[in-house]
Amino acid sequence: SLVEPATVRHGATMVIVRRPGIVLWALLGLLALLRPSLSFLTPLGRRAALSAALAPLAMSSAAMAEEEAPKKKKERPPEALMAEGYPSKAVPLNGRWSIVFGKKLNGKPVYKKDGEKMFLMSNECGQFQIDSVAKASCDGFGVKKDSGWVIDGKPVPDFKVRPATKEDMNANLAYSAAKLDDIVNEEMARMEKQSSVETFRGTMDDDNEEAGDRLLKKMGAKIIKGM
């Protein structure tokens, strides 16, 4: 059993209760042992003596039940946040913010904007704030006040920060996959263009073409037609 035994003593008799489920049997056994010694007492006196004898057993049963009660798990902070509603694209605040593992300020986690050097944290004034540096001082670029977010000294009532959902995660993965496809397709098109000419240099960007011409001139080399 995972429950520590609870022991109740009455004279030379010891009753061991290992589980709350057999407390009733222990009570009955103790009652049988006490009956001869209580026979000479009045009904009221017998009741008082029996209550005094059973009190430790009842307390032990309550303590065991409390130990077996499930404990509430400590809530973990979200691993990602989503920011929405900032009207300007000059400062990239909208989008996903990921937790910085192992880093806390004022006992709360620090988040970093994906792909940017921007941090979201809790300051010494008990407010959430955004800045390019992870710091606890109350002078962030953006601060979450009681009335809402104030960013760069101006109130932005539409700007919201919330925990990221599974739908946000899936959308972020789809965006990353589409962006990767665009990069691959662009690179493939460039390679195909370079391999579609007769010279060994291929077709390069203008800057690379000019650099190639200067190098050939310096070396006194020429490109033979058809090579």
PDB file of C-alpha atoms in Angstrom:
ATOM      1  CA  SER A   1       0.000   0.000   0.000  1.00  0.00           C
ATOM      2  CA  LEU A   2       1.163   3.551  -0.702  1.00  0.00           C
ATOM      3  CA  VAL A   3      -0.544   4.827   2.461  1.00  0.00           C
ATOM      4  CA  GLU A   4       1.535   4.911   5.645  1.00  0.00           C
ATOM      5  CA  PRO A   5      -0.065   2.759   8.418  1.00  0.00           C
ATOM      6  CA  ALA A   6      -1.926   4.690  11.113  1.00  0.00           C
ATOM      7  CA  THR A   7      -1.718   3.138  14.610  1.00  0.00           C
ATOM      8  CA  VAL A   8      -4.288   3.495  17.403  1.00  0.00           C
ATOM      9  CA  ARG A   9      -3.476   2.132  20.871  1.00  0.00           C
ATOM     10  CA  HIS A  10      -5.954   1.111  23.587  1.00  0.00           C
ATOM     11  CA  GLY A  11      -4.208  -0.313  26.620  1.00  0.00           C
ATOM     12  CA  ALA A  12      -2.079  -3.211  25.409  1.00  0.00           C
ATOM     13  CA  THR A  13      -4.098  -3.557  22.221  1.00  0.00           C
ATOM     14  CA  MET A  14      -2.831  -2.024  18.970  1.00  0.00           C
ATOM     15  CA  VAL A  15      -5.009  -1.620  15.894  1.00  0.00           C
ATOM     16  CA  ILE A  16      -3.278  -0.879  12.602  1.00  0.00           C
ATOM     17  CA  VAL A  17      -5.287   0.784   9.835  1.00  0.00           C
ATOM     18  CA  ARG A  18      -3.561   0.583   6.502  1.00  0.00           C
ATOM     19  CA  ARG A  19      -6.334   1.855   4.266  1.00  0.00           C
ATOM     20  CA  PRO A  20      -9.402   4.066   4.826  1.00  0.00           C
ATOM     21  CA  GLY A  21     -11.464   1.246   3.272  1.00  0.00           C
ATOM     22  CA  ILE A  22     -11.050  -0.982   6.338  1.00  0.00           C
ATOM     23  CA  VAL A  23     -11.650   1.706   8.956  1.00  0.00           C
ATOM     24  CA  LEU A  24     -15.113   0.255   9.620  1.00  0.00           C
ATOM     25  CA  TRP A  25     -13.636  -3.139  10.476  1.00  0.00           C
ATOM     26  CA  ALA A  26     -11.182  -1.491  12.841  1.00  0.00           C
ATOM     27  CA  LEU A  27     -14.021   0.371  14.564  1.00  0.00           C
ATOM     28  CA  LEU A  28     -16.002  -2.823  15.032  1.00  0.00           C
ATOM     29  CA  GLY A  29     -12.986  -4.653  16.439  1.00  0.00           C
ATOM     30  CA  LEU A  30     -12.207  -1.866  18.860  1.00  0.00           C
ATOM     31  CA  LEU A  31     -15.830  -1.728  19.960  1.00  0.00           C
ATOM     32  CA  ALA A  32     -15.762  -5.465  20.758  1.00  0.00           C
ATOM     33  CA  LEU A  33     -12.613  -5.004  22.838  1.00  0.00           C
ATOM     34  CA  LEU A  34     -14.043  -2.071  24.759  1.00  0.00           C
ATOM     35  CA  ARG A  35     -17.483  -3.585  25.513  1.00  0.00           C
ATOM     36  CA  PRO A  36     -16.475  -5.498  28.725  1.00  0.00           C
ATOM     37  CA  SER A  37     -14.731  -2.498  30.266  1.00  0.00           C
ATOM     38  CA  LEU A  38     -17.679  -0.217  29.475  1.00  0.00           C
ATOM     39  CA  SER A  39     -20.442  -2.477  30.844  1.00  0.00           C
ATOM     40  CA  PHE A  40     -20.424  -0.900  34.301  1.00  0.00           C
ATOM     41  CA  LEU A  41     -20.831   2.660  32.979  1.00  0.00           C
ATOM     42  CA  THR A  42     -24.083   4.458  32.354  1.00  0.00           C
ATOM     43  CA  PRO A  43     -25.182   4.809  28.716  1.00  0.00           C
ATOM     44  CA  LEU A  44     -24.036   8.425  28.679  1.00  0.00           C
ATOM     45  CA  GLY A  45     -20.704   7.534  30.238  1.00  0.00           C
ATOM     46  CA  ARG A  46     -20.165   4.670  27.800  1.00  0.00           C
ATOM     47  CA  ARG A  47     -20.797   7.007  24.870  1.00  0.00           C
ATOM     48  CA  ALA A  48     -18.263   9.560  26.138  1.00  0.00           C
ATOM     49  CA  ALA A  49     -15.616   6.887  26.799  1.00  0.00           C
ATOM     50  CA  LEU A  50     -16.149   5.336  23.374  1.00  0.00           C
ATOM     51  CA  SER A  51     -15.890   8.717  21.659  1.00  0.00           C
ATOM     52  CA  ALA A  52     -12.614   9.455  23.457  1.00  0.00           C
ATOM     53  CA  ALA A  53     -11.189   6.081  22.462  1.00  0.00           C
ATOM     54  CA  LEU A  54     -12.194   6.396  18.803  1.00  0.00           C
ATOM     55  CA  ALA A  55     -11.103  10.017  18.345  1.00  0.00           C
ATOM     56  CA  PRO A  56      -7.460   9.194  17.375  1.00  0.00           C
ATOM     57  CA  LEU A  57      -8.692   6.640  14.844  1.00  0.00           C
ATOM     58  CA  ALA A  58     -11.047   9.153  13.247  1.00  0.00           C
ATOM     59  CA  MET A  59      -8.250  11.733  13.036  1.00  0.00           C
ATOM     60  CA  SER A  60      -5.895   9.200  11.429  1.00  0.00           C
ATOM     61  CA  SER A  61      -8.553   8.289   8.859  1.00  0.00           C
ATOM     62  CA  ALA A  62      -9.098  11.955   7.971  1.00  0.00           C
ATOM     63  CA  ALA A  63      -5.351  12.530   7.638  1.00  0.00           C
ATOM     64  CA  MET A  64      -4.975   9.542   5.293  1.00  0.00           C
ATOM     65  CA  ALA A  65      -7.897  10.711   3.173  1.00  0.00           C
ATOM     66  CA  GLU A  66      -6.278  14.146   2.877  1.00  0.00           C
ATOM     67  CA  GLU A  67      -2.968  12.606   1.809  1.00  0.00           C
ATOM     68  CA  GLU A  68      -4.692  10.515  -0.863  1.00  0.00           C
ATOM     69  CA  ALA A  69      -6.592  13.505  -2.301  1.00  0.00           C
ATOM     70  CA  PRO A  70      -5.170  14.506  -5.709  1.00  0.00           C
ATOM     71  CA  LYS A  71      -3.006  17.614  -5.622  1.00  0.00           C
ATOM     72  CA  LYS A  72      -3.539  20.374  -8.147  1.00  0.00           C
ATOM     73  CA  LYS A  73      -0.816  20.586 -10.757  1.00  0.00           C
ATOM     74  CA  LYS A  74       0.996  23.873 -11.136  1.00  0.00           C
ATOM     75  CA  GLU A  75      -0.075  25.571 -14.352  1.00  0.00           C
ATOM     76  CA  ARG A  76       2.690  25.889 -16.919  1.00  0.00           C
ATOM     77  CA  PRO A  77       3.065  29.147 -18.851  1.00  0.00           C
ATOM     78  CA  PRO A  78       2.201  28.972 -22.569  1.00  0.00           C
ATOM     79  CA  GLU A  79       5.146  28.152 -24.809  1.00  0.00           C
ATOM     80  CA  ALA A  80       4.062  30.732 -27.385  1.00  0.00           C
ATOM     81  CA  LEU A  81       1.991  33.920 -27.590  1.00  0.00           C
ATOM     82  CA  MET A  82       0.219  35.571 -30.511  1.00  0.00           C
ATOM     83  CA  ALA A  83       0.165  39.364 -30.910  1.00  0.00           C
ATOM     84  CA  GLU A  84      -2.461  40.975 -33.142  1.00  0.00           C
ATOM     85  CA  GLY A  85      -3.827  44.396 -34.019  1.00  0.00           C
ATOM     86  CA  TYR A  86      -0.713  46.586 -34.285  1.00  0.00           C
ATOM     87  CA  PRO A  87      -1.380  48.856 -37.297  1.00  0.00           C
ATOM     88  CA  SER A  88       2.200  49.657 -38.315  1.00  0.00           C
ATOM     89  CA  LYS A  89       4.425  47.201 -40.179  1.00  0.00           C
ATOM     90  CA  ALA A  90       7.504  49.309 -39.458  1.00  0.00           C
ATOM     91  CA  VAL A  91       7.762  47.626 -36.060  1.00  0.00           C
ATOM     92  CA  PRO A  92       7.043  43.886 -36.450  1.00  0.00           C
ATOM     93  CA  LEU A  93       4.985  43.221 -33.333  1.00  0.00           C
ATOM     94  CA  ASN A  94       2.196  41.128 -34.846  1.00  0.00           C
ATOM     95  CA  GLY A  95       2.713  37.376 -34.995  1.00  0.00           C
ATOM     96  CA  ARG A  96       4.174  34.633 -32.869  1.00  0.00           C
ATOM     97  CA  TRP A  97       6.298  35.135 -29.749  1.00  0.00           C
ATOM     98  CA  SER A  98       8.128  32.055 -28.414  1.00  0.00           C
ATOM     99  CA  ILE A  99       9.164  31.477 -24.821  1.00  0.00           C
ATOM    100  CA  VAL A 100      12.864  31.843 -23.979  1.00  0.00           C
ATOM    101  CA  PHE A 101      13.525  28.657 -21.999  1.00  0.00           C
ATOM    102  CA  GLY A 102      15.455  29.132 -18.774  1.00  0.00           C
ATOM    103  CA  LYS A 103      15.041  32.921 -18.671  1.00  0.00           C
ATOM    104  CA  LYS A 104      12.707  34.746 -16.266  1.00  0.00           C
ATOM    105  CA  LEU A 105      12.201  38.311 -15.076  1.00  0.00           C
ATOM    106  CA  ASN A 106      10.307  39.034 -11.864  1.00  0.00           C
ATOM    107  CA  GLY A 107       9.416  35.354 -11.636  1.00  0.00           C
ATOM    108  CA  LYS A 108       7.687  35.278 -15.032  1.00  0.00           C
ATOM    109  CA  PRO A 109       8.875  33.915 -18.391  1.00  0.00           C
ATOM    110  CA  VAL A 110      10.384  36.000 -21.166  1.00  0.00           C
ATOM    111  CA  TYR A 111       9.153  35.730 -24.771  1.00  0.00           C
ATOM    112  CA  LYS A 112      10.962  36.629 -27.999  1.00  0.00           C
ATOM    113  CA  LYS A 113       9.369  37.625 -31.290  1.00  0.00           C
ATOM    114  CA  ASP A 114      10.085  34.942 -33.902  1.00  0.00           C
ATOM    115  CA  GLY A 115      12.712  36.192 -36.329  1.00  0.00           C
ATOM    116  CA  GLU A 116      13.117  39.546 -34.563  1.00  0.00           C
ATOM    117  CA  LYS A 117      15.100  40.998 -31.680  1.00  0.00           C
ATOM    118  CA  MET A 118      12.062  42.001 -29.638  1.00  0.00           C
ATOM    119  CA  PHE A 119      11.182  40.715 -26.170  1.00  0.00           C
ATOM    120  CA  LEU A 120       7.973  40.562 -24.138  1.00  0.00           C
ATOM    121  CA  MET A 121       8.377  40.314 -20.356  1.00  0.00           C
ATOM    122  CA  SER A 122       7.083  41.418 -16.954  1.00  0.00           C
ATOM    123  CA  ASN A 123       8.628  44.580 -15.488  1.00  0.00           C
ATOM    124  CA  GLU A 124       9.209  45.692 -11.913  1.00  0.00           C
ATOM    125  CA  CYS A 125       5.917  47.627 -11.924  1.00  0.00           C
ATOM    126  CA  GLY A 126       3.902  44.442 -12.437  1.00  0.00           C
ATOM    127  CA  GLN A 127       3.148  45.244 -16.089  1.00  0.00           C
ATOM    128  CA  PHE A 128       3.870  43.408 -19.307  1.00  0.00           C
ATOM    129  CA  GLN A 129       6.141  45.310 -21.635  1.00  0.00           C
ATOM    130  CA  ILE A 130       7.872  45.001 -25.014  1.00  0.00           C
ATOM    131  CA  ASP A 131      11.379  46.162 -25.817  1.00  0.00           C
ATOM    132  CA  SER A 132      14.410  45.304 -27.921  1.00  0.00           C
ATOM    133  CA  VAL A 133      16.221  44.303 -24.699  1.00  0.00           C
ATOM    134  CA  ALA A 134      15.009  41.861 -22.044  1.00  0.00           C
ATOM    135  CA  LYS A 135      14.911  44.076 -18.942  1.00  0.00           C
ATOM    136  CA  ALA A 136      12.878  44.546 -15.763  1.00  0.00           C
ATOM    137  CA  SER A 137      12.911  48.365 -15.579  1.00  0.00           C
ATOM    138  CA  CYS A 138       9.542  50.054 -16.249  1.00  0.00           C
ATOM    139  CA  ASP A 139      10.541  51.892 -19.440  1.00  0.00           C
ATOM    140  CA  GLY A 140       9.734  49.499 -22.264  1.00  0.00           C
ATOM    141  CA  PHE A 141       8.962  50.543 -25.837  1.00  0.00           C
ATOM    142  CA  GLY A 142       5.460  49.162 -25.291  1.00  0.00           C
ATOM    143  CA  VAL A 143       3.733  48.791 -21.905  1.00  0.00           C
ATOM    144  CA  LYS A 144       0.471  47.019 -21.023  1.00  0.00           C
ATOM    145  CA  LYS A 145      -1.436  49.431 -18.778  1.00  0.00           C
ATOM    146  CA  ASP A 146      -4.880  49.056 -17.181  1.00  0.00           C
ATOM    147  CA  SER A 147      -6.438  50.868 -20.153  1.00  0.00           C
ATOM    148  CA  GLY A 148      -4.569  48.746 -22.728  1.00  0.00           C
ATOM    149  CA  TRP A 149      -1.263  48.759 -24.571  1.00  0.00           C
ATOM    150  CA  VAL A 150       0.698  51.988 -24.956  1.00  0.00           C
ATOM    151  CA  ILE A 151       3.374  51.597 -27.641  1.00  0.00           C
ATOM    152  CA  ASP A 152       5.960  54.256 -28.419  1.00  0.00           C
ATOM    153  CA  GLY A 153       4.020  56.658 -26.214  1.00  0.00           C
ATOM    154  CA  LYS A 154       0.705  56.185 -28.063  1.00  0.00           C
ATOM    155  CA  PRO A 155      -2.314  54.103 -26.988  1.00  0.00           C
ATOM    156  CA  VAL A 156      -3.025  51.138 -29.280  1.00  0.00           C
ATOM    157  CA  PRO A 157      -6.412  49.792 -28.133  1.00  0.00           C
ATOM    158  CA  ASP A 158      -6.605  47.143 -30.892  1.00  0.00           C
ATOM    159  CA  PHE A 159      -3.291  45.516 -29.981  1.00  0.00           C
ATOM    160  CA  LYS A 160      -3.813  42.251 -28.104  1.00  0.00           C
ATOM    161  CA  VAL A 161      -1.517  39.485 -26.850  1.00  0.00           C
ATOM    162  CA  ARG A 162      -2.935  36.016 -26.134  1.00  0.00           C
ATOM    163  CA  PRO A 163      -1.698  32.420 -25.742  1.00  0.00           C
ATOM    164  CA  ALA A 164      -1.116  30.684 -29.074  1.00  0.00           C
ATOM    165  CA  THR A 165      -3.586  27.944 -30.017  1.00  0.00           C
ATOM    166  CA  LYS A 166      -3.156  24.772 -32.076  1.00  0.00           C
ATOM    167  CA  GLU A 167      -4.757  26.583 -35.018  1.00  0.00           C
ATOM    168  CA  ASP A 168      -2.091  29.293 -34.735  1.00  0.00           C
ATOM    169  CA  MET A 169       0.624  26.626 -34.702  1.00  0.00           C
ATOM    170  CA  ASN A 170      -0.767  24.944 -37.825  1.00  0.00           C
ATOM    171  CA  ALA A 171      -1.081  28.272 -39.640  1.00  0.00           C
ATOM    172  CA  ASN A 172       2.506  29.146 -38.734  1.00  0.00           C
ATOM    173  CA  LEU A 173       3.766  25.785 -40.042  1.00  0.00           C
ATOM    174  CA  ALA A 174       1.812  26.241 -43.287  1.00  0.00           C
ATOM    175  CA  TYR A 175       3.268  29.742 -43.752  1.00  0.00           C
ATOM    176  CA  SER A 176       6.813  28.479 -43.139  1.00  0.00           C
ATOM    177  CA  ALA A 177       6.338  25.626 -45.632  1.00  0.00           C
ATOM    178  CA  ALA A 178       4.978  28.021 -48.292  1.00  0.00           C
ATOM    179  CA  LYS A 179       7.862  30.419 -47.739  1.00  0.00           C
ATOM    180  CA  LEU A 180      10.374  27.575 -48.067  1.00  0.00           C
ATOM    181  CA  ASP A 181       8.726  26.480 -51.337  1.00  0.00           C
ATOM    182  CA  ASP A 182       9.067  30.021 -52.714  1.00  0.00           C
ATOM    183  CA  ILE A 183      12.782  30.100 -51.855  1.00  0.00           C
ATOM    184  CA  VAL A 184      13.385  26.685 -53.460  1.00  0.00           C
ATOM    185  CA  ASN A 185      11.450  27.598 -56.620  1.00  0.00           C
ATOM    186  CA  GLU A 186      13.332  30.883 -56.966  1.00  0.00           C
ATOM    187  CA  GLU A 187      16.691  29.140 -56.625  1.00  0.00           C
ATOM    188  CA  MET A 188      15.724  26.439 -59.144  1.00  0.00           C
ATOM    189  CA  ALA A 189      14.646  29.085 -61.667  1.00  0.00           C
ATOM    190  CA  ARG A 190      17.950  30.919 -61.268  1.00  0.00           C
ATOM    191  CA  MET A 191      19.974  27.734 -61.785  1.00  0.00           C
ATOM    192  CA  GLU A 192      17.940  26.823 -64.868  1.00  0.00           C
ATOM    193  CA  LYS A 193      18.521  30.276 -66.340  1.00  0.00           C
ATOM    194  CA  GLN A 194      22.272  30.041 -65.819  1.00  0.00           C
ATOM    195  CA  SER A 195      22.457  26.627 -67.491  1.00  0.00           C
ATOM    196  CA  SER A 196      20.482  27.671 -70.590  1.00  0.00           C
ATOM    197  CA  VAL A 197      23.309  29.636 -72.388  1.00  0.00           C
ATOM    198  CA  GLU A 198      26.252  28.510 -74.523  1.00  0.00           C
ATOM    199  CA  THR A 199      29.121  30.157 -72.623  1.00  0.00           C
ATOM    200  CA  PHE A 200      30.673  28.528 -69.605  1.00  0.00           C
ATOM    201  CA  ARG A 201      29.882  31.564 -67.455  1.00  0.00           C
ATOM    202  CA  GLY A 202      26.148  31.231 -67.896  1.00  0.00           C
ATOM    203  CA  THR A 203      23.775  34.113 -67.221  1.00  0.00           C
ATOM    204  CA  MET A 204      24.551  35.830 -63.936  1.00  0.00           C
ATOM    205  CA  ASP A 205      23.313  38.926 -62.176  1.00  0.00           C
ATOM    206  CA  ASP A 206      24.581  42.215 -63.637  1.00  0.00           C
ATOM    207  CA  ASP A 207      27.037  42.747 -60.764  1.00  0.00           C
ATOM    208  CA  ASN A 208      28.471  39.259 -61.205  1.00  0.00           C
ATOM    209  CA  GLU A 209      28.656  39.674 -64.993  1.00  0.00           C
ATOM    210  CA  GLU A 210      30.650  42.897 -64.628  1.00  0.00           C
ATOM    211  CA  ALA A 211      32.953  41.329 -62.054  1.00  0.00           C
ATOM    212  CA  GLY A 212      33.518  38.390 -64.412  1.00  0.00           C
ATOM    213  CA  ASP A 213      34.361  40.704 -67.306  1.00  0.00           C
ATOM    214  CA  ARG A 214      36.901  42.615 -65.190  1.00  0.00           C
ATOM    215  CA  LEU A 215      38.535  39.367 -64.083  1.00  0.00           C
ATOM    216  CA  LEU A 216      38.813  38.100 -67.684  1.00  0.00           C
ATOM    217  CA  LYS A 217      40.271  41.417 -68.818  1.00  0.00           C
ATOM    218  CA  LYS A 218      42.821  41.403 -66.010  1.00  0.00           C
ATOM    219  CA  MET A 219      43.896  37.878 -66.922  1.00  0.00           C
ATOM    220  CA  GLY A 220      43.937  38.657 -70.628  1.00  0.00           C
ATOM    221  CA  ALA A 221      41.526  35.823 -71.280  1.00  0.00           C
ATOM    222  CA  LYS A 222      38.727  35.609 -73.814  1.00  0.00           C
ATOM    223  CA  ILE A 223      35.630  33.511 -74.115  1.00  0.00           C
ATOM    224  CA  ILE A 224      35.683  31.390 -77.265  1.00  0.00           C
ATOM    225  CA  LYS A 225      32.380  31.380 -79.044  1.00  0.00           C
ATOM    226  CA  GLY A 226      30.581  28.080 -78.669  1.00  0.00           C
ATOM    227  CA  MET A 227      32.515  27.051 -75.540  1.00  0.00           C
TER     228      MET A 227
END
